[in-house]
PDB file of C-alpha atoms in Angstrom:
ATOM      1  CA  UNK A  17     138.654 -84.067 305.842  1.00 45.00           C
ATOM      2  CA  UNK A  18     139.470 -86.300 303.528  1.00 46.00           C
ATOM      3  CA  UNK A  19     141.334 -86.410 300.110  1.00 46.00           C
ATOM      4  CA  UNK A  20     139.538 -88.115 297.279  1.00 40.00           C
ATOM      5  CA  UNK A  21     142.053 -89.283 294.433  1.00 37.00           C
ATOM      6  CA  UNK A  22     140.001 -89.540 290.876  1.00 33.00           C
ATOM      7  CA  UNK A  23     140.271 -88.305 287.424  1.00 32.00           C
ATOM      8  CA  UNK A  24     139.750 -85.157 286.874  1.00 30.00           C
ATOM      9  CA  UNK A  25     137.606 -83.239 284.860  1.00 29.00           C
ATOM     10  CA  UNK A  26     137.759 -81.070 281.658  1.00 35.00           C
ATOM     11  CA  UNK A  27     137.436 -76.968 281.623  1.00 37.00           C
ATOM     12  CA  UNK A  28     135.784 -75.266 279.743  1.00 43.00           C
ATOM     13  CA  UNK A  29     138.421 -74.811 276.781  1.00 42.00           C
ATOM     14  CA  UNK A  30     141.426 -77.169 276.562  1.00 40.00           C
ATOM     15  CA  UNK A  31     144.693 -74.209 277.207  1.00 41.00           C
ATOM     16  CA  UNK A  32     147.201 -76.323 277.868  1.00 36.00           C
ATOM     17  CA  UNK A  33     150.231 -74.832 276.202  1.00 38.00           C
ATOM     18  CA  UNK A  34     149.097 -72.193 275.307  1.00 43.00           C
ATOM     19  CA  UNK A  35     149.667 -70.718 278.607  1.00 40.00           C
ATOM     20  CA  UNK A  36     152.758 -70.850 280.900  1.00 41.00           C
ATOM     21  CA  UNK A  37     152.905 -71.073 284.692  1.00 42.00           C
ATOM     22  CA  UNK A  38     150.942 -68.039 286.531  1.00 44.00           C
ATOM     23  CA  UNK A  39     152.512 -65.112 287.623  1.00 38.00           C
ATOM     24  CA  UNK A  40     150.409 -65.211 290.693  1.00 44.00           C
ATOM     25  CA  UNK A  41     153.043 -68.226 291.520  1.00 48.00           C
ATOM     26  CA  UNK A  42     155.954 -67.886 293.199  1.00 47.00           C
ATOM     27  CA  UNK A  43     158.970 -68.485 290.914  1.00 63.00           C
ATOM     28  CA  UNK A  44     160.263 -71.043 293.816  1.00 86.00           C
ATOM     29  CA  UNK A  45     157.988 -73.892 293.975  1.00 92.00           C
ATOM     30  CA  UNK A  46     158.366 -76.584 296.575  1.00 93.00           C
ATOM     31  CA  UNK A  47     160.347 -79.392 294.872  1.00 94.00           C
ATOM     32  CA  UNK A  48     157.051 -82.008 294.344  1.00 93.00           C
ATOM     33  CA  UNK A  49     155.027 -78.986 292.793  1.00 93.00           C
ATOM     34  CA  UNK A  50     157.997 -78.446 290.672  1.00 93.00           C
ATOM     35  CA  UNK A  51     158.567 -82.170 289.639  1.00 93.00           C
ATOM     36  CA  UNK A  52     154.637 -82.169 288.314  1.00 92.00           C
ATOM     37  CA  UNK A  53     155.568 -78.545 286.450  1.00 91.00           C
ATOM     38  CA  UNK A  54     158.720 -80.178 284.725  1.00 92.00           C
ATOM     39  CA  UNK A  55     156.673 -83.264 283.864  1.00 92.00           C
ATOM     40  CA  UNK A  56     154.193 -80.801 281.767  1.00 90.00           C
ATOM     41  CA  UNK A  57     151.456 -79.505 284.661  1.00 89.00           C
ATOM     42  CA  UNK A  58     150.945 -75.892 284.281  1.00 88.00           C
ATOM     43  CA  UNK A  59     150.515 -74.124 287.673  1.00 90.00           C
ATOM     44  CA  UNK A  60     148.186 -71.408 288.271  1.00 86.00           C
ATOM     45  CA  UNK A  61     147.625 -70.270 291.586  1.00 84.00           C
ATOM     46  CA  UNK A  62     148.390 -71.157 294.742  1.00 89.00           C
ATOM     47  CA  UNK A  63     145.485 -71.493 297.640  1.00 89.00           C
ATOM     48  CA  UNK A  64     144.942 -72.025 301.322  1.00 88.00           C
ATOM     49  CA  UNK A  65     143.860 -75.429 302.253  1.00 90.00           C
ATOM     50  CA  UNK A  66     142.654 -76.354 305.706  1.00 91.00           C
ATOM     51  CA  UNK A  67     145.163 -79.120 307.459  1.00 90.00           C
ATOM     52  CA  UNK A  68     147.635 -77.708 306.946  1.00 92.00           C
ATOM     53  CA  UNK A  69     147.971 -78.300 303.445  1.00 93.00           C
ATOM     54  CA  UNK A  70     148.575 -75.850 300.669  1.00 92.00           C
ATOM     55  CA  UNK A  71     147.137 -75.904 297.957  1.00 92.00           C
ATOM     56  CA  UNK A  72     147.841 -74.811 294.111  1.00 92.00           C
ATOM     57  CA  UNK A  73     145.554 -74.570 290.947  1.00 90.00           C
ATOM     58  CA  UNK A  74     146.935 -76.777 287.867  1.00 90.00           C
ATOM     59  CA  UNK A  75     145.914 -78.077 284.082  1.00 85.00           C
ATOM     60  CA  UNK A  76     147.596 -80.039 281.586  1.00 82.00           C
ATOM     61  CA  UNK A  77     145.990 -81.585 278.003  1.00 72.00           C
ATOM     62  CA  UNK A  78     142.261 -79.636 279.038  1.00 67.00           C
ATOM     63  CA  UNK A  79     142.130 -80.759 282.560  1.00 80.00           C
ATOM     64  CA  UNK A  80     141.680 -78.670 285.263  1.00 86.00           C
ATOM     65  CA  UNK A  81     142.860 -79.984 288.849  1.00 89.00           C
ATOM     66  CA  UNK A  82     144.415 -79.247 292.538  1.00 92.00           C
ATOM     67  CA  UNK A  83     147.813 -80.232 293.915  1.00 93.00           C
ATOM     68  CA  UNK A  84     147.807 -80.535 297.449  1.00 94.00           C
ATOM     69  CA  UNK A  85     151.402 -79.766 299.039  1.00 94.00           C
ATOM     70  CA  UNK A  86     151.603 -81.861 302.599  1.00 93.00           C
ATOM     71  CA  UNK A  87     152.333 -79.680 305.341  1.00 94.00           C
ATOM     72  CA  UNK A  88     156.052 -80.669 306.064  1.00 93.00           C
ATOM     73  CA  UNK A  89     156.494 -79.903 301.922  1.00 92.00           C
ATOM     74  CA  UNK A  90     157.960 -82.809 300.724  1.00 94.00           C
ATOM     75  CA  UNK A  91     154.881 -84.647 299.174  1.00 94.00           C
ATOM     76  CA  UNK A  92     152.005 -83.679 296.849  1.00 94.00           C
ATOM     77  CA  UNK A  93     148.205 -85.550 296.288  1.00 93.00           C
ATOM     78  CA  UNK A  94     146.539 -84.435 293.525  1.00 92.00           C
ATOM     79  CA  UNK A  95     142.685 -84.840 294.056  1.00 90.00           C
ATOM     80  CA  UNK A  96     139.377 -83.097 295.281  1.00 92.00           C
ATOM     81  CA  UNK A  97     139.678 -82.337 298.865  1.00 91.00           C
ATOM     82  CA  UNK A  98     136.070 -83.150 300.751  1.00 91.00           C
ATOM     83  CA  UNK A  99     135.175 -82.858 304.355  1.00 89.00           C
ATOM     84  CA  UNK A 100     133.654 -84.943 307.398  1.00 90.00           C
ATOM     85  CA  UNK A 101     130.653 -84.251 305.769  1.00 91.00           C
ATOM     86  CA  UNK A 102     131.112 -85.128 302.208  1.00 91.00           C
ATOM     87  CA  UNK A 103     131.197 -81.193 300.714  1.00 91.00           C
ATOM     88  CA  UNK A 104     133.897 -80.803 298.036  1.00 90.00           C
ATOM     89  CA  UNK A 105     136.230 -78.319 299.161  1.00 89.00           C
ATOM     90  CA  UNK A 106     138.057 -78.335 295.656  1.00 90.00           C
ATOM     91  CA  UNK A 107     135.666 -77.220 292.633  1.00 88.00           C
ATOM     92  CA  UNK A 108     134.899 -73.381 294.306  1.00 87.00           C
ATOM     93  CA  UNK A 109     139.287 -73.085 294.111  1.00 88.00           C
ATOM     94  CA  UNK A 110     139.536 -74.676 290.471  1.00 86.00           C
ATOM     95  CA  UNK A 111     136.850 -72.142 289.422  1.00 83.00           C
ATOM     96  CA  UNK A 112     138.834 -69.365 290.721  1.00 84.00           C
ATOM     97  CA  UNK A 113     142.328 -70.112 290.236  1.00 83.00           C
ATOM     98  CA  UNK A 114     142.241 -72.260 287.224  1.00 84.00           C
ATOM     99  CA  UNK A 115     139.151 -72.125 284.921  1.00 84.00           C
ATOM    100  CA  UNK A 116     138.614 -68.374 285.047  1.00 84.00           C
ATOM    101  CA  UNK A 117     141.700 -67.019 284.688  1.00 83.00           C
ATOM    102  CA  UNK A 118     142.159 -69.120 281.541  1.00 85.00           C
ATOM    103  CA  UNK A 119     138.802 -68.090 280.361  1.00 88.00           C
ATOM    104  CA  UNK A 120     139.921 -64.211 280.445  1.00 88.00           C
ATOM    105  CA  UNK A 121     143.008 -65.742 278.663  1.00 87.00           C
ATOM    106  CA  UNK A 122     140.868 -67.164 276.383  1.00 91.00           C
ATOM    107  CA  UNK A 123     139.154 -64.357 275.226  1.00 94.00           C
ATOM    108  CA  UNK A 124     142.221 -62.237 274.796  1.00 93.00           C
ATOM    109  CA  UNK A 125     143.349 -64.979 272.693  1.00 94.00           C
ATOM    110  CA  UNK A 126     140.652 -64.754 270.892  1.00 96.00           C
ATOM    111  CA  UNK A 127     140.627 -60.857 270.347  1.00 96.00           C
ATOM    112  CA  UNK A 128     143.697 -61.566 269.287  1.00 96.00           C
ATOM    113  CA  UNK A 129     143.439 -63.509 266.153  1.00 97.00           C
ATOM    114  CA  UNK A 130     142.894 -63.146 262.621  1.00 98.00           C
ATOM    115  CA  UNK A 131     138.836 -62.113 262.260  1.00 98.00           C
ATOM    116  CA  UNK A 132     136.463 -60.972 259.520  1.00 98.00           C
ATOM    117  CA  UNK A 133     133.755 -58.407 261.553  1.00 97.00           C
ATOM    118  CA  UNK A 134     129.834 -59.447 260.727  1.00 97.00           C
ATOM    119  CA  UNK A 135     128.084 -56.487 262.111  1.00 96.00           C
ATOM    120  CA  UNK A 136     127.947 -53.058 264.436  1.00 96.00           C
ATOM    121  CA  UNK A 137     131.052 -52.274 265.649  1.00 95.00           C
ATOM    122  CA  UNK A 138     129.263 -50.721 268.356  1.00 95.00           C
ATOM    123  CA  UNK A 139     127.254 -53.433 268.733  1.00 96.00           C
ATOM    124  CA  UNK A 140     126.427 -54.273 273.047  1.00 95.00           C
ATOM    125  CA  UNK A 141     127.461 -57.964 272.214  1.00 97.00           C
ATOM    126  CA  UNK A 142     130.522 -60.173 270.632  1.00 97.00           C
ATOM    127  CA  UNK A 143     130.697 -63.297 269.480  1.00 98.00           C
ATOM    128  CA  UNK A 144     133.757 -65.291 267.909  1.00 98.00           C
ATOM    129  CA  UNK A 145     132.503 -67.832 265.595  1.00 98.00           C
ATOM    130  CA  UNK A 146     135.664 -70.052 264.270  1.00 98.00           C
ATOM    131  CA  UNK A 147     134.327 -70.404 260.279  1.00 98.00           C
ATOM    132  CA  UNK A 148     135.567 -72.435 257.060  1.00 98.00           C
ATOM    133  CA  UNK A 149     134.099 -71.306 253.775  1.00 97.00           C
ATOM    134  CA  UNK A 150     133.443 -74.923 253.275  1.00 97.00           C
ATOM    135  CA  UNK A 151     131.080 -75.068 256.196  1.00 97.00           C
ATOM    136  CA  UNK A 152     127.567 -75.384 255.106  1.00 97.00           C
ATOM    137  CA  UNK A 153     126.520 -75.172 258.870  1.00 97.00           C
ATOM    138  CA  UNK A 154     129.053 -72.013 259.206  1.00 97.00           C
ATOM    139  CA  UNK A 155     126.629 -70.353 255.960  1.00 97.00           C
ATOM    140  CA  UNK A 156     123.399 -71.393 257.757  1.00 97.00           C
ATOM    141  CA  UNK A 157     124.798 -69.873 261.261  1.00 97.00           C
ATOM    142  CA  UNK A 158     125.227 -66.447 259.545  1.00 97.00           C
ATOM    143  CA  UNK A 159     121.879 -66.728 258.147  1.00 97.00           C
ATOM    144  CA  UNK A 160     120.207 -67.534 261.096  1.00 97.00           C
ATOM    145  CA  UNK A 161     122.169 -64.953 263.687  1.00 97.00           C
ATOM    146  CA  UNK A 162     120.658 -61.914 260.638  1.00 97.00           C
ATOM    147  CA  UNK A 163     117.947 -60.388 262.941  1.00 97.00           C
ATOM    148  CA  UNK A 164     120.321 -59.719 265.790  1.00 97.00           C
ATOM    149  CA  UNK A 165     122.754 -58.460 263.814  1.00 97.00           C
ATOM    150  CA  UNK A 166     121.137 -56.098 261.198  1.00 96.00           C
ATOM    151  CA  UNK A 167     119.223 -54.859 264.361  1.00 97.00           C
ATOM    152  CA  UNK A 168     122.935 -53.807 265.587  1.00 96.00           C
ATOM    153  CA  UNK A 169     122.487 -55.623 268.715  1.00 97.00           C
ATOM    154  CA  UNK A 170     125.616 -58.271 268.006  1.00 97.00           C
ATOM    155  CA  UNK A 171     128.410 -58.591 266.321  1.00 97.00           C
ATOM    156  CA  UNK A 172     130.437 -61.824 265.105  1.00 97.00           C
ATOM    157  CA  UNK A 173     133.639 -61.692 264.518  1.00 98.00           C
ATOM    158  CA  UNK A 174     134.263 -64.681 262.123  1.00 98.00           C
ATOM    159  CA  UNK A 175     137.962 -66.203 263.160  1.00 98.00           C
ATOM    160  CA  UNK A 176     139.000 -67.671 259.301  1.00 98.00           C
ATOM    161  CA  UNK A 177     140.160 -71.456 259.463  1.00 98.00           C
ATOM    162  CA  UNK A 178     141.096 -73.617 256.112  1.00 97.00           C
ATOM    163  CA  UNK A 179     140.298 -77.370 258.000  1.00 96.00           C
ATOM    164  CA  UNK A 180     137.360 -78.828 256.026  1.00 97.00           C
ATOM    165  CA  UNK A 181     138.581 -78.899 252.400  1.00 97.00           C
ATOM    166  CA  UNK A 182     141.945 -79.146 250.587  1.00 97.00           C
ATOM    167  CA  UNK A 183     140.828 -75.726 249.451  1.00 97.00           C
ATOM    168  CA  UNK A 184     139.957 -74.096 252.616  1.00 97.00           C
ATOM    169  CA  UNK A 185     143.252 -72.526 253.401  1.00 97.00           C
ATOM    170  CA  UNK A 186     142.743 -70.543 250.484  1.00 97.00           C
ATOM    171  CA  UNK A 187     139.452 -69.698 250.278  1.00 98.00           C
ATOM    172  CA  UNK A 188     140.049 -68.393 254.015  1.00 98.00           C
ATOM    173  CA  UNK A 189     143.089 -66.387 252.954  1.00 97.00           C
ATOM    174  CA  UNK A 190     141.302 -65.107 249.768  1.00 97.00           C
ATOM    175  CA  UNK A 191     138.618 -63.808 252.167  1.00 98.00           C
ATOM    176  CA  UNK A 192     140.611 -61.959 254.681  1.00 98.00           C
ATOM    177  CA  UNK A 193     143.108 -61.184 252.515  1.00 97.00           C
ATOM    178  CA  UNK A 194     140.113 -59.052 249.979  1.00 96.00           C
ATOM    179  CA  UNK A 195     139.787 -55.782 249.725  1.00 96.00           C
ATOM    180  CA  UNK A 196     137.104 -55.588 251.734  1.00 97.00           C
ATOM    181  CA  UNK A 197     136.621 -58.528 254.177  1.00 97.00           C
ATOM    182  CA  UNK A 198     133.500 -57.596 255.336  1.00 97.00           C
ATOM    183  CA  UNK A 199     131.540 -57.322 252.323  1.00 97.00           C
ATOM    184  CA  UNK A 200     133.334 -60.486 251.001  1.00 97.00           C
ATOM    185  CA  UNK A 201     132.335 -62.510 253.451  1.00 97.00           C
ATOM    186  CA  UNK A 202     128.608 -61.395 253.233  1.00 97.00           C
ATOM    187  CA  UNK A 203     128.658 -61.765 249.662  1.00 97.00           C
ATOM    188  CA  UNK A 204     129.575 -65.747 249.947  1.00 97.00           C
ATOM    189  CA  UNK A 205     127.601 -66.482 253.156  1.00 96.00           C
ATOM    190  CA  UNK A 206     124.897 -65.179 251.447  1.00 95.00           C
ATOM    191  CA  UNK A 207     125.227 -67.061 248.419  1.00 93.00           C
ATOM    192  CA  UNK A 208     125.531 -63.965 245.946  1.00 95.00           C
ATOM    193  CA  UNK A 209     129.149 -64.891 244.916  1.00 94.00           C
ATOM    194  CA  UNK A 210     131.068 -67.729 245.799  1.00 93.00           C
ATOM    195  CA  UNK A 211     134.689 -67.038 247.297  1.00 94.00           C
ATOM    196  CA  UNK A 212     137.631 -68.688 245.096  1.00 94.00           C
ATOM    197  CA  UNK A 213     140.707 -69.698 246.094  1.00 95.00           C
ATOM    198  CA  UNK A 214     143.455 -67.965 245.249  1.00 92.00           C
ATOM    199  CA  UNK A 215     147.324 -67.290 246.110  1.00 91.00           C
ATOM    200  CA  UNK A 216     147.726 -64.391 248.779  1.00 95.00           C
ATOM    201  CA  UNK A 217     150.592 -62.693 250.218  1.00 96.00           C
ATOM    202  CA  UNK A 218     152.756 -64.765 253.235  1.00 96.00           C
ATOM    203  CA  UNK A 219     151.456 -62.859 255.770  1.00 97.00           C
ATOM    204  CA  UNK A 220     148.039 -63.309 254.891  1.00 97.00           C
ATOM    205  CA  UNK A 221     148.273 -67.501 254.663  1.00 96.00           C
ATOM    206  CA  UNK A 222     150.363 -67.361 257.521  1.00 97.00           C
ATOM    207  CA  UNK A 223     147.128 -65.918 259.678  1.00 97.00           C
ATOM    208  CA  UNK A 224     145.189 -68.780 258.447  1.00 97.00           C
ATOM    209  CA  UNK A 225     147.749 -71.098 259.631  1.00 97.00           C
ATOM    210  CA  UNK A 226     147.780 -68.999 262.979  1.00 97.00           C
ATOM    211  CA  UNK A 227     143.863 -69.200 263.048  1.00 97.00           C
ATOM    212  CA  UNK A 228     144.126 -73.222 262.511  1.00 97.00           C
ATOM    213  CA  UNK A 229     146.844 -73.324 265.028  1.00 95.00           C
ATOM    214  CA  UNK A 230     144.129 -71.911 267.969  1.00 95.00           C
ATOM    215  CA  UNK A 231     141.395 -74.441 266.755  1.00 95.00           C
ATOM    216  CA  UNK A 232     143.781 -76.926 267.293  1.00 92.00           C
ATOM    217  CA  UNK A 233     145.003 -75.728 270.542  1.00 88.00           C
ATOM    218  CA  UNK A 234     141.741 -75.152 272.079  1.00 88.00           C
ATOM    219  CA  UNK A 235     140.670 -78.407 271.205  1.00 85.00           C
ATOM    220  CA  UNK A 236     137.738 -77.850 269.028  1.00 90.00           C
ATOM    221  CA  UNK A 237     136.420 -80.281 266.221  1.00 90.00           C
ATOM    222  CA  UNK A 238     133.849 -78.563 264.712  1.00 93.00           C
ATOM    223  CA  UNK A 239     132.496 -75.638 262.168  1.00 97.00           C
ATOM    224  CA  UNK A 240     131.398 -73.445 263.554  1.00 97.00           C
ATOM    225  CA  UNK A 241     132.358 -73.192 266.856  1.00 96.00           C
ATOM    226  CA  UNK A 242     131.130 -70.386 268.700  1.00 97.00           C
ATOM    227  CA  UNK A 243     132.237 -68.676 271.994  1.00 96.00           C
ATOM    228  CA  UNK A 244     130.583 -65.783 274.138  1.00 96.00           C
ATOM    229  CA  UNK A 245     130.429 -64.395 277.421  1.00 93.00           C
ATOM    230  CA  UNK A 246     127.758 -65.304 279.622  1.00 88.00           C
ATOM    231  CA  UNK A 247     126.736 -63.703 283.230  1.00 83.00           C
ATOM    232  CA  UNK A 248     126.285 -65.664 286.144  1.00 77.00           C
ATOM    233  CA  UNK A 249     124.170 -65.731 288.578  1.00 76.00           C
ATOM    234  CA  UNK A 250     126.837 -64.233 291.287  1.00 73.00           C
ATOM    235  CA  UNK A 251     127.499 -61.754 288.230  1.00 75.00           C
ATOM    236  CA  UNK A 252     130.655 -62.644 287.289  1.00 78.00           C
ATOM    237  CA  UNK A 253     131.317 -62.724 283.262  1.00 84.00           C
ATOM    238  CA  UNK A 254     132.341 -66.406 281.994  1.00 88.00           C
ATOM    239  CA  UNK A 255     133.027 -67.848 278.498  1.00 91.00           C
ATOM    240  CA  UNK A 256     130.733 -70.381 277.195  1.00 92.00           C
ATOM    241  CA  UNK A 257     130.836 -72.263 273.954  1.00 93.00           C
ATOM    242  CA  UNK A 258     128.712 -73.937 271.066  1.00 95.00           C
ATOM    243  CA  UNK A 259     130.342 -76.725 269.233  1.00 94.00           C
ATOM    244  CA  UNK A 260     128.595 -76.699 265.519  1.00 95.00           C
ATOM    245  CA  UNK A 261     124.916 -75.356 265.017  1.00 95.00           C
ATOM    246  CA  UNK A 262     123.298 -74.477 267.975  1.00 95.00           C
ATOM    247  CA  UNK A 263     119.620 -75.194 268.986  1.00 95.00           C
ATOM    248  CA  UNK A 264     116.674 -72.618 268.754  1.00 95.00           C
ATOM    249  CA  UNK A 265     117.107 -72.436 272.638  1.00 96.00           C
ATOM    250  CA  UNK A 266     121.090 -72.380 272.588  1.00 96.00           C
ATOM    251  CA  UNK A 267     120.639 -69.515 269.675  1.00 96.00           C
ATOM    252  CA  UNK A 268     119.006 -67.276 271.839  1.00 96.00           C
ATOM    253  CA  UNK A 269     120.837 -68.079 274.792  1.00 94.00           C
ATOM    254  CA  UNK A 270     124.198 -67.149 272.693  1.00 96.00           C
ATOM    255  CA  UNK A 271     122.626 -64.034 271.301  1.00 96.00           C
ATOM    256  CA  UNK A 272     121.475 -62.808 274.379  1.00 94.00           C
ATOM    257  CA  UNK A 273     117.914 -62.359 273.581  1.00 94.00           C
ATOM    258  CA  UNK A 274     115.059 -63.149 271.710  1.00 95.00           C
ATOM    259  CA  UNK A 275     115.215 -62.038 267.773  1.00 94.00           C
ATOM    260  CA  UNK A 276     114.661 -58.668 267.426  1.00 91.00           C
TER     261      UNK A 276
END
């Protein structure tokens, strides 16, 4: 086997910070795991490595990667691990013990926040779309994602950010903070009337703040940004993402279907 030393490579959503070391961990980590945790490192899971090594799931600033403990515990590498024969023994563990759990983190997170629902809330299939009232791309998203949801097979959830315009703040917290969100929020996508700004209670603006706060902190750049659950081919559920309008093909892909 050998032990390949290179930069690593990004997840799928940046977490780190937002998430502190796993509880699948033990609470005593061997003093070089521990140095890499103090110096910011947050440690997921631990794994069994073959060499005796040991093995332990990690990310800081978006990227994913392994710590290798040596077997007499008083040395680290961090790195992809590969064989005689060239296989990478590394990406299967990462995918387990790092990128998925923070995906199911992610989507908590997510269910978490400060939304405006677009459609059934029975509807089979959820999206979070992060959307400015600014965004011209945000009102041609909603126009183009109509079939799926008048048909009642999706719903968005439209997480409110204030990032594009000086006004955005409160055009976000005079949308979630109306009467009735829902119907506001069609109304100005739409184009029938056009959302103001205007003062709202503290906790209101503070969501906004709170919705800005998780753009930040996943590391996204664009409106909209949209994230949904996909099914692998082993049929496990993962997160995927689209970073400003999608494609025709990405559409469909995100909606799960053809338009009704």
């Amino acid at each position: 086997m050998h032990l390949k030393r290179h930069p690593v490579i990004s997840g799928f959503l940046l977490m780190a910070g937002l998430v502190g070391t796993s509880a699948s961990v033990s609470d005593e980590l061997p003093a070089p795991i521990q140095a890499l945790a103090d110096q910011g490192l947050e440690i997921h899971g631990q794994f069994d490595a073959p060499g005796g090594l040991r093995g332990y799931g990690a990310s800081v600033q978006g990227q994913d990667m392994a710590i290798y403990l040596t077997p007499d515990g008083e040395h680290a590498v961090v790195g992809t691990l590969m064989d005689s024969e060239g296989n990478d023994l590394t990406e299967a563990q990462l995918d387990e013990h790092v990128r998925a759990p923070l995906e199911e983190q992610t989507w908590q997170l997510l269910s978490e926040s400060h939304w405006i629902q677009d459609g059934n809330v029975d509807a089979p299939r959820v999206i979070y779309t992060f959307t400015d009232a600014n965004c011209p791309y945000c009102r041609q998203l909603w126009q183009d994602v109509r079939p799926w949801v008048e048909a009642g097979k999706v719903q968005l959830r439209h997480i409110m950010v204030g990032i594009l315009a000086p006004d955005s703040p409160g055009k976000a917290a005079a949308l979630l903070g109306a009467d009735d969100p829902a119907a506001m929020l069609h109304a100005h996508e739409s184009g029938q009337q056009e959302i103001e700004a205007s003062a709202q209670p503290r906790e209101i603006e503070e969501q906004v703040y709170t919705n800005n706060q998780l753009f930040e902190e996943l590391g996204l750049y664009a409106t909209p940004t949209s994230v949904f659950q996909r099914e692998t081919e082993s049929g496990n559920v993962r997160l995927d993402r689209i970073q400003g309008m999608p494609s025709d093909e990405r559409l469909i892909e995100m909606m799960g279907s053809e338009a009704p």
